Amino acid sequence: ACGDDDSGDGGGGGGDKLTIGFAQVGAESGWRTANTKSIQESAKAAGVELKFSDAQGKQENQIKAIRSFITQRVDVIAFSPVVESGWDTVLKEAKDAEIPVILTDRAIDSTDESLYESFIGSDFVLEGKKAGEWLVEDEKDEPGPVNIVELQGTPGAAPANDRKAGFADAIKADPKFKIIASQTGQFTRTDGKQVMETFLKSHPDIDVLYAHNDDMGLGAIEAIEAAGKTPGKDIKIITVDAVKDGMTALSEGKINFIVECSPLLGPQLMDLAKTVADGGTVDKRVLTEETTFTPEQAKEVLPERKY
Ligand code: GZL
């Protein structure tokens, strides 16, 4: 859950508006859309001036946007790094310009922790672990083999790397689990569907699909149904995010288990930015709270889901 936004007075008491430059990944998935909405709405509610850029999934565009925020002398720079590597140079430029940086959603692999004040986002390894642990439990009476295909997120992105690692770690103890194919679906429905079509053509014996986000899982469901198979039964499906469309498919039994990854980072980001801009100290790592859902639980919570 996100911290409540206590900045009703529209700022840190007097002085001109806080300006945040936010470099977003793109608009690749339902999760991303909800994340953008949370940040934009929270900025408005907090009386923050938000300069927002959409990088269309390209790191060079995010770097350009950060440089432009430096030139505009924003008070705080925040961004969701599309991939983990290649940020040190531009973040050193922000540091030299004495503009504090906050990472949201995805982490970077830089060893220089002075390059950012805080990273607010999920524990993606844990998300992958939760997905794998559910499968181990679900298949406990199956002799195996349990043939798994995996749709990975964007190559190099922290959620893709970590969800893959966490899942593999959770199933490694039992050799009956076999990941027979694993490929990126770029976190999008379109690519998820296309890659699942190729998986189905080359593997007649798929038992499970593990997709790193709902959107790729939803695309894969279209391919599974087009191949005359029943998603959730012939092929069990586990995804991550818990956006509305994913939760709807879960409530219908087309997906069997969803690990939640909350996109609602806006209110906490605004609080962190204000504290940082006022020279206060913030936690280096802020974890988002999230849970998991079965079909029955999805039916219960769907009416009140915000995204
Ligand atoms: C996770 C986020 C991922 C989502 C995808 O925090 O970075 O990117 O899981 C989104 O849906 O595209």
Short mmCIF file of C-alpha atoms and ligand atoms in Angstrom, two decimals:
data_model
loop_
_atom_site.label_atom_id
_atom_site.label_comp_id
_atom_site.label_asym_id
_atom_site.label_seq_id
_atom_site.Cartn_x
_atom_site.Cartn_y
_atom_site.Cartn_z
CA ALA A 1 0.00 0.00 0.00
CA CYS A 2 1.25 3.51 -0.60
CA GLY A 3 1.90 6.03 2.14
CA ASP A 4 -0.92 8.54 2.36
CA ASP A 5 -0.08 11.87 0.83
CA ASP A 6 -0.03 14.42 3.65
CA SER A 7 0.93 17.34 1.52
CA GLY A 8 -2.53 18.83 1.18
CA ASP A 9 -1.03 22.31 1.59
CA GLY A 10 0.52 21.84 -1.83
CA GLY A 11 4.17 21.96 -0.83
CA GLY A 12 6.76 22.12 1.97
CA GLY A 13 5.14 25.24 3.45
CA GLY A 14 5.70 28.37 1.30
CA GLY A 15 8.37 28.87 -1.40
CA ASP A 16 7.80 28.15 -5.07
CA LYS A 17 6.45 24.81 -6.34
CA LEU A 18 8.62 21.71 -6.14
CA THR A 19 9.56 20.63 -9.66
CA ILE A 20 10.19 16.96 -10.43
CA GLY A 21 11.52 15.69 -13.75
CA PHE A 22 10.23 12.14 -14.34
CA ALA A 23 11.63 9.92 -17.13
CA GLN A 24 9.18 7.03 -17.67
CA VAL A 25 10.06 3.77 -19.47
CA GLY A 26 7.25 3.91 -22.01
CA ALA A 27 3.67 2.60 -22.28
CA GLU A 28 4.33 -1.10 -22.92
CA SER A 29 1.82 -2.63 -20.51
CA GLY A 30 -1.25 -2.12 -18.36
CA TRP A 31 1.07 -1.92 -15.37
CA ARG A 32 3.02 0.95 -16.93
CA THR A 33 -0.14 2.87 -17.74
CA ALA A 34 -1.32 2.54 -14.14
CA ASN A 35 2.14 3.57 -12.89
CA THR A 36 2.13 6.71 -15.04
CA LYS A 37 -1.39 7.58 -13.86
CA SER A 38 -0.35 7.17 -10.22
CA ILE A 39 2.65 9.48 -10.64
CA GLN A 40 0.77 12.16 -12.58
CA GLU A 41 -2.23 12.16 -10.22
CA SER A 42 -0.06 12.19 -7.11
CA ALA A 43 1.97 15.13 -8.43
CA LYS A 44 -1.23 17.12 -8.96
CA ALA A 45 -2.55 16.21 -5.52
CA ALA A 46 0.78 17.19 -3.94
CA GLY A 47 1.01 20.54 -5.73
CA VAL A 48 4.19 19.39 -7.49
CA GLU A 49 5.13 20.62 -10.95
CA LEU A 50 5.82 17.43 -12.95
CA LYS A 51 7.91 17.42 -16.12
CA PHE A 52 7.14 14.01 -17.64
CA SER A 53 8.86 12.19 -20.50
CA ASP A 54 8.02 8.83 -22.15
CA ALA A 55 11.13 7.07 -23.51
CA GLN A 56 9.27 4.56 -25.73
CA GLY A 57 11.34 1.84 -24.07
CA LYS A 58 14.71 3.28 -25.18
CA GLN A 59 17.52 3.93 -22.70
CA GLU A 60 19.01 6.68 -24.86
CA ASN A 61 15.72 8.59 -24.64
CA GLN A 62 15.70 8.30 -20.86
CA ILE A 63 19.28 9.58 -20.72
CA LYS A 64 18.32 12.51 -22.99
CA ALA A 65 15.36 13.31 -20.74
CA ILE A 66 17.54 13.26 -17.60
CA ARG A 67 20.03 15.62 -19.28
CA SER A 68 17.17 17.94 -20.21
CA PHE A 69 15.92 17.93 -16.60
CA ILE A 70 19.45 18.87 -15.48
CA THR A 71 19.49 21.78 -17.95
CA GLN A 72 16.07 22.90 -16.71
CA ARG A 73 17.41 22.78 -13.13
CA VAL A 74 14.50 20.73 -11.76
CA ASP A 75 14.55 20.19 -7.98
CA VAL A 76 14.45 16.37 -8.14
CA ILE A 77 14.92 13.83 -10.94
CA ALA A 78 13.03 10.53 -10.74
CA PHE A 79 12.96 7.68 -13.25
CA SER A 80 12.27 4.01 -13.80
CA PRO A 81 15.45 2.62 -15.47
CA VAL A 82 14.37 0.59 -18.50
CA VAL A 83 17.46 -1.62 -18.05
CA GLU A 84 19.82 -2.13 -15.10
CA SER A 85 23.11 -1.02 -16.69
CA GLY A 86 24.60 2.11 -18.28
CA TRP A 87 23.46 4.86 -15.92
CA ASP A 88 26.64 5.96 -14.11
CA THR A 89 27.67 8.70 -16.55
CA VAL A 90 24.37 10.59 -16.66
CA LEU A 91 23.75 10.14 -12.92
CA LYS A 92 27.19 11.60 -12.21
CA GLU A 93 26.15 14.61 -14.28
CA ALA A 94 23.03 14.97 -12.08
CA LYS A 95 25.20 14.61 -8.96
CA ASP A 96 27.66 17.26 -10.22
CA ALA A 97 24.65 19.53 -10.85
CA GLU A 98 23.57 18.81 -7.25
CA ILE A 99 20.16 17.53 -8.38
CA PRO A 100 19.04 14.56 -6.25
CA VAL A 101 17.82 11.42 -8.06
CA ILE A 102 15.16 8.92 -6.94
CA LEU A 103 14.80 5.53 -8.67
CA THR A 104 11.27 4.13 -8.96
CA ASP A 105 10.04 0.67 -9.97
CA ARG A 106 13.27 -0.76 -11.46
CA ALA A 107 16.80 -0.85 -9.99
CA ILE A 108 20.21 -0.11 -11.55
CA ASP A 109 23.32 -2.26 -11.18
CA SER A 110 25.65 0.67 -10.39
CA THR A 111 27.93 0.04 -7.41
CA ASP A 112 28.03 3.77 -6.64
CA GLU A 113 25.07 4.23 -4.28
CA SER A 114 25.79 7.96 -3.96
CA LEU A 115 24.23 8.37 -7.43
CA TYR A 116 20.68 8.18 -6.05
CA GLU A 117 18.93 9.05 -2.78
CA SER A 118 16.41 6.20 -2.75
CA PHE A 119 14.99 3.30 -4.77
CA ILE A 120 11.29 2.61 -4.33
CA GLY A 121 10.04 -0.57 -5.94
CA SER A 122 9.20 -4.23 -5.58
CA ASP A 123 11.48 -7.15 -4.72
CA PHE A 124 11.39 -8.87 -8.11
CA VAL A 125 13.39 -11.90 -6.96
CA LEU A 126 10.76 -12.51 -4.28
CA GLU A 127 8.03 -12.16 -6.91
CA GLY A 128 9.69 -14.89 -8.99
CA LYS A 129 10.11 -17.03 -5.87
CA LYS A 130 6.42 -16.68 -4.98
CA ALA A 131 5.50 -17.82 -8.50
CA GLY A 132 7.81 -20.85 -8.30
CA GLU A 133 6.71 -21.81 -4.80
CA TRP A 134 3.08 -21.83 -5.87
CA LEU A 135 3.94 -24.19 -8.75
CA VAL A 136 5.94 -26.54 -6.49
CA GLU A 137 2.94 -26.78 -4.15
CA ASP A 138 0.42 -27.10 -6.99
CA GLU A 139 2.37 -29.96 -8.63
CA LYS A 140 3.39 -31.74 -5.43
CA ASP A 141 1.50 -34.94 -6.34
CA GLU A 142 2.66 -34.94 -9.97
CA PRO A 143 5.45 -37.42 -10.83
CA GLY A 144 6.56 -35.14 -13.68
CA PRO A 145 8.11 -34.13 -15.92
CA VAL A 146 6.45 -30.72 -15.56
CA ASN A 147 7.36 -28.91 -18.78
CA ILE A 148 7.53 -25.14 -18.33
CA VAL A 149 7.81 -22.39 -20.93
CA GLU A 150 8.78 -18.89 -19.80
CA LEU A 151 7.98 -15.50 -21.31
CA GLN A 152 10.65 -13.12 -20.05
CA GLY A 153 10.32 -9.36 -19.70
CA THR A 154 12.51 -6.79 -21.47
CA PRO A 155 16.10 -8.08 -21.87
CA GLY A 156 18.34 -6.43 -19.25
CA ALA A 157 15.48 -5.06 -17.17
CA ALA A 158 15.67 -5.71 -13.42
CA PRO A 159 12.20 -7.32 -13.25
CA ALA A 160 13.11 -9.68 -16.10
CA ASN A 161 16.46 -10.69 -14.63
CA ASP A 162 15.16 -11.09 -11.10
CA ARG A 163 11.80 -12.74 -11.78
CA LYS A 164 13.67 -15.33 -13.86
CA ALA A 165 16.22 -15.93 -11.09
CA GLY A 166 13.66 -16.11 -8.28
CA PHE A 167 11.47 -18.60 -10.15
CA ALA A 168 14.40 -20.83 -11.16
CA ASP A 169 15.62 -20.83 -7.56
CA ALA A 170 12.22 -21.90 -6.24
CA ILE A 171 11.91 -24.93 -8.55
CA LYS A 172 15.56 -26.05 -8.73
CA ALA A 173 15.32 -28.62 -5.93
CA ASP A 174 13.07 -30.96 -7.95
CA PRO A 175 14.36 -32.17 -11.36
CA LYS A 176 10.81 -32.97 -12.50
CA PHE A 177 10.47 -29.24 -13.27
CA LYS A 178 11.93 -28.52 -16.69
CA ILE A 179 12.07 -25.09 -18.31
CA ILE A 180 11.93 -26.34 -21.91
CA ALA A 181 11.85 -22.85 -23.50
CA SER A 182 12.46 -19.30 -22.29
CA GLN A 183 12.35 -16.15 -24.43
CA THR A 184 11.54 -12.46 -24.12
CA GLY A 185 8.06 -11.22 -24.91
CA GLN A 186 9.13 -7.62 -24.16
CA PHE A 187 6.40 -7.26 -21.47
CA THR A 188 3.82 -6.75 -24.26
CA ARG A 189 0.68 -8.69 -25.26
CA THR A 190 1.65 -8.72 -28.95
CA ASP A 191 5.07 -10.23 -28.40
CA GLY A 192 3.76 -12.58 -25.72
CA LYS A 193 1.24 -13.97 -28.20
CA GLN A 194 3.80 -14.33 -31.02
CA VAL A 195 6.39 -16.10 -28.85
CA MET A 196 3.76 -18.40 -27.34
CA GLU A 197 2.72 -19.37 -30.90
CA THR A 198 6.30 -20.48 -31.59
CA PHE A 199 6.49 -22.32 -28.25
CA LEU A 200 3.27 -24.20 -29.09
CA LYS A 201 4.56 -25.16 -32.53
CA SER A 202 7.83 -26.60 -31.22
CA HIS A 203 6.55 -28.10 -27.93
CA PRO A 204 3.35 -30.23 -28.01
CA ASP A 205 3.86 -31.12 -24.34
CA ILE A 206 3.76 -27.79 -22.50
CA ASP A 207 2.29 -28.08 -18.98
CA VAL A 208 2.95 -24.60 -17.56
CA LEU A 209 3.54 -21.03 -18.75
CA TYR A 210 5.37 -18.62 -16.45
CA ALA A 211 5.03 -15.07 -17.84
CA HIS A 212 6.91 -12.17 -16.21
CA ASN A 213 3.83 -9.96 -16.55
CA ASP A 214 0.06 -10.22 -17.08
CA ASP A 215 0.19 -8.61 -20.52
CA MET A 216 2.41 -11.33 -22.01
CA GLY A 217 0.24 -13.94 -20.28
CA LEU A 218 -2.89 -12.43 -21.86
CA GLY A 219 -1.27 -12.50 -25.30
CA ALA A 220 -0.25 -16.11 -24.72
CA ILE A 221 -3.84 -17.03 -23.78
CA GLU A 222 -4.95 -15.91 -27.25
CA ALA A 223 -2.32 -18.19 -28.83
CA ILE A 224 -3.23 -21.12 -26.54
CA GLU A 225 -6.93 -20.82 -27.39
CA ALA A 226 -6.16 -20.47 -31.10
CA ALA A 227 -4.23 -23.74 -30.82
CA GLY A 228 -7.40 -25.42 -29.46
CA LYS A 229 -6.08 -25.76 -25.89
CA THR A 230 -7.69 -24.54 -22.67
CA PRO A 231 -5.61 -21.96 -20.74
CA GLY A 232 -5.59 -22.64 -17.00
CA LYS A 233 -6.29 -26.34 -17.60
CA ASP A 234 -4.26 -27.87 -20.49
CA ILE A 235 -1.58 -25.27 -19.78
CA LYS A 236 -1.42 -23.74 -16.31
CA ILE A 237 -0.46 -20.07 -16.29
CA ILE A 238 1.36 -18.00 -13.66
CA THR A 239 1.89 -14.28 -14.19
CA VAL A 240 3.08 -11.18 -12.30
CA ASP A 241 1.47 -7.71 -11.90
CA ALA A 242 -2.26 -8.23 -11.05
CA VAL A 243 -3.61 -5.49 -13.35
CA LYS A 244 -7.35 -5.54 -14.00
CA ASP A 245 -7.22 -7.54 -17.25
CA GLY A 246 -4.96 -10.12 -15.64
CA MET A 247 -7.17 -10.37 -12.57
CA THR A 248 -10.23 -10.80 -14.80
CA ALA A 249 -8.58 -13.72 -16.64
CA LEU A 250 -7.60 -15.14 -13.22
CA SER A 251 -11.18 -14.89 -11.95
CA GLU A 252 -12.25 -16.82 -15.09
CA GLY A 253 -9.68 -19.56 -14.44
CA LYS A 254 -7.67 -18.79 -17.60
CA ILE A 255 -4.74 -17.84 -15.34
CA ASN A 256 -4.09 -19.95 -12.23
CA PHE A 257 -2.01 -17.65 -10.00
CA ILE A 258 -0.89 -14.01 -10.08
CA VAL A 259 1.88 -12.42 -8.03
CA GLU A 260 1.04 -8.76 -7.41
CA CYS A 261 3.48 -5.99 -8.35
CA SER A 262 2.04 -2.64 -7.31
CA PRO A 263 2.35 0.26 -9.81
CA LEU A 264 0.87 2.74 -7.32
CA LEU A 265 4.20 4.36 -6.41
CA GLY A 266 3.08 7.97 -6.92
CA PRO A 267 2.16 9.06 -3.38
CA GLN A 268 5.33 7.60 -1.82
CA LEU A 269 7.44 9.13 -4.61
CA MET A 270 6.03 12.59 -3.89
CA ASP A 271 6.74 12.21 -0.16
CA LEU A 272 10.30 11.03 -0.85
CA ALA A 273 10.91 13.89 -3.30
CA LYS A 274 9.70 16.55 -0.86
CA THR A 275 11.87 15.17 1.95
CA VAL A 276 14.89 14.99 -0.35
CA ALA A 277 14.28 18.51 -1.72
CA ASP A 278 14.06 19.82 1.87
CA GLY A 279 17.46 18.27 2.59
CA GLY A 280 15.98 15.51 4.75
CA THR A 281 17.20 11.92 4.81
CA VAL A 282 15.22 9.08 3.26
CA ASP A 283 15.61 5.29 3.29
CA LYS A 284 17.91 4.08 0.52
CA ARG A 285 15.47 1.27 -0.23
CA VAL A 286 11.68 1.59 0.03
CA LEU A 287 9.85 -1.69 -0.62
CA THR A 288 6.33 -1.68 -2.02
CA GLU A 289 3.78 -3.88 -0.29
CA GLU A 290 2.19 -6.56 -2.46
CA THR A 291 0.54 -9.95 -2.24
CA THR A 292 -0.60 -12.87 -4.44
CA PHE A 293 -3.95 -13.93 -5.84
CA THR A 294 -5.82 -17.17 -6.63
CA PRO A 295 -8.95 -17.19 -8.84
CA GLU A 296 -11.23 -17.10 -5.78
CA GLN A 297 -9.36 -14.13 -4.28
CA ALA A 298 -9.48 -12.32 -7.63
CA LYS A 299 -13.26 -12.63 -7.73
CA GLU A 300 -13.45 -11.04 -4.27
CA VAL A 301 -11.16 -8.06 -4.85
CA LEU A 302 -11.84 -7.23 -8.52
CA PRO A 303 -14.62 -4.70 -7.80
CA GLU A 304 -12.32 -2.53 -5.66
CA ARG A 305 -9.10 -2.82 -7.72
CA LYS A 306 -7.73 0.64 -8.63
CA TYR A 307 -5.87 -0.53 -11.76
C1 GZL B 1 7.64 -4.01 -12.66
C2 GZL B 1 7.62 -3.23 -13.96
C3 GZL B 1 7.29 -4.13 -15.10
C4 GZL B 1 5.88 -4.74 -15.00
C5 GZL B 1 5.53 -4.81 -16.44
O1 GZL B 1 7.87 -3.16 -11.57
O2 GZL B 1 8.89 -2.64 -14.19
O3 GZL B 1 7.31 -3.37 -16.30
O4 GZL B 1 5.86 -5.98 -14.37
C6 GZL B 1 6.01 -3.45 -16.91
O5 GZL B 1 4.16 -5.00 -16.71
O6 GZL B 1 6.03 -3.38 -18.28
#
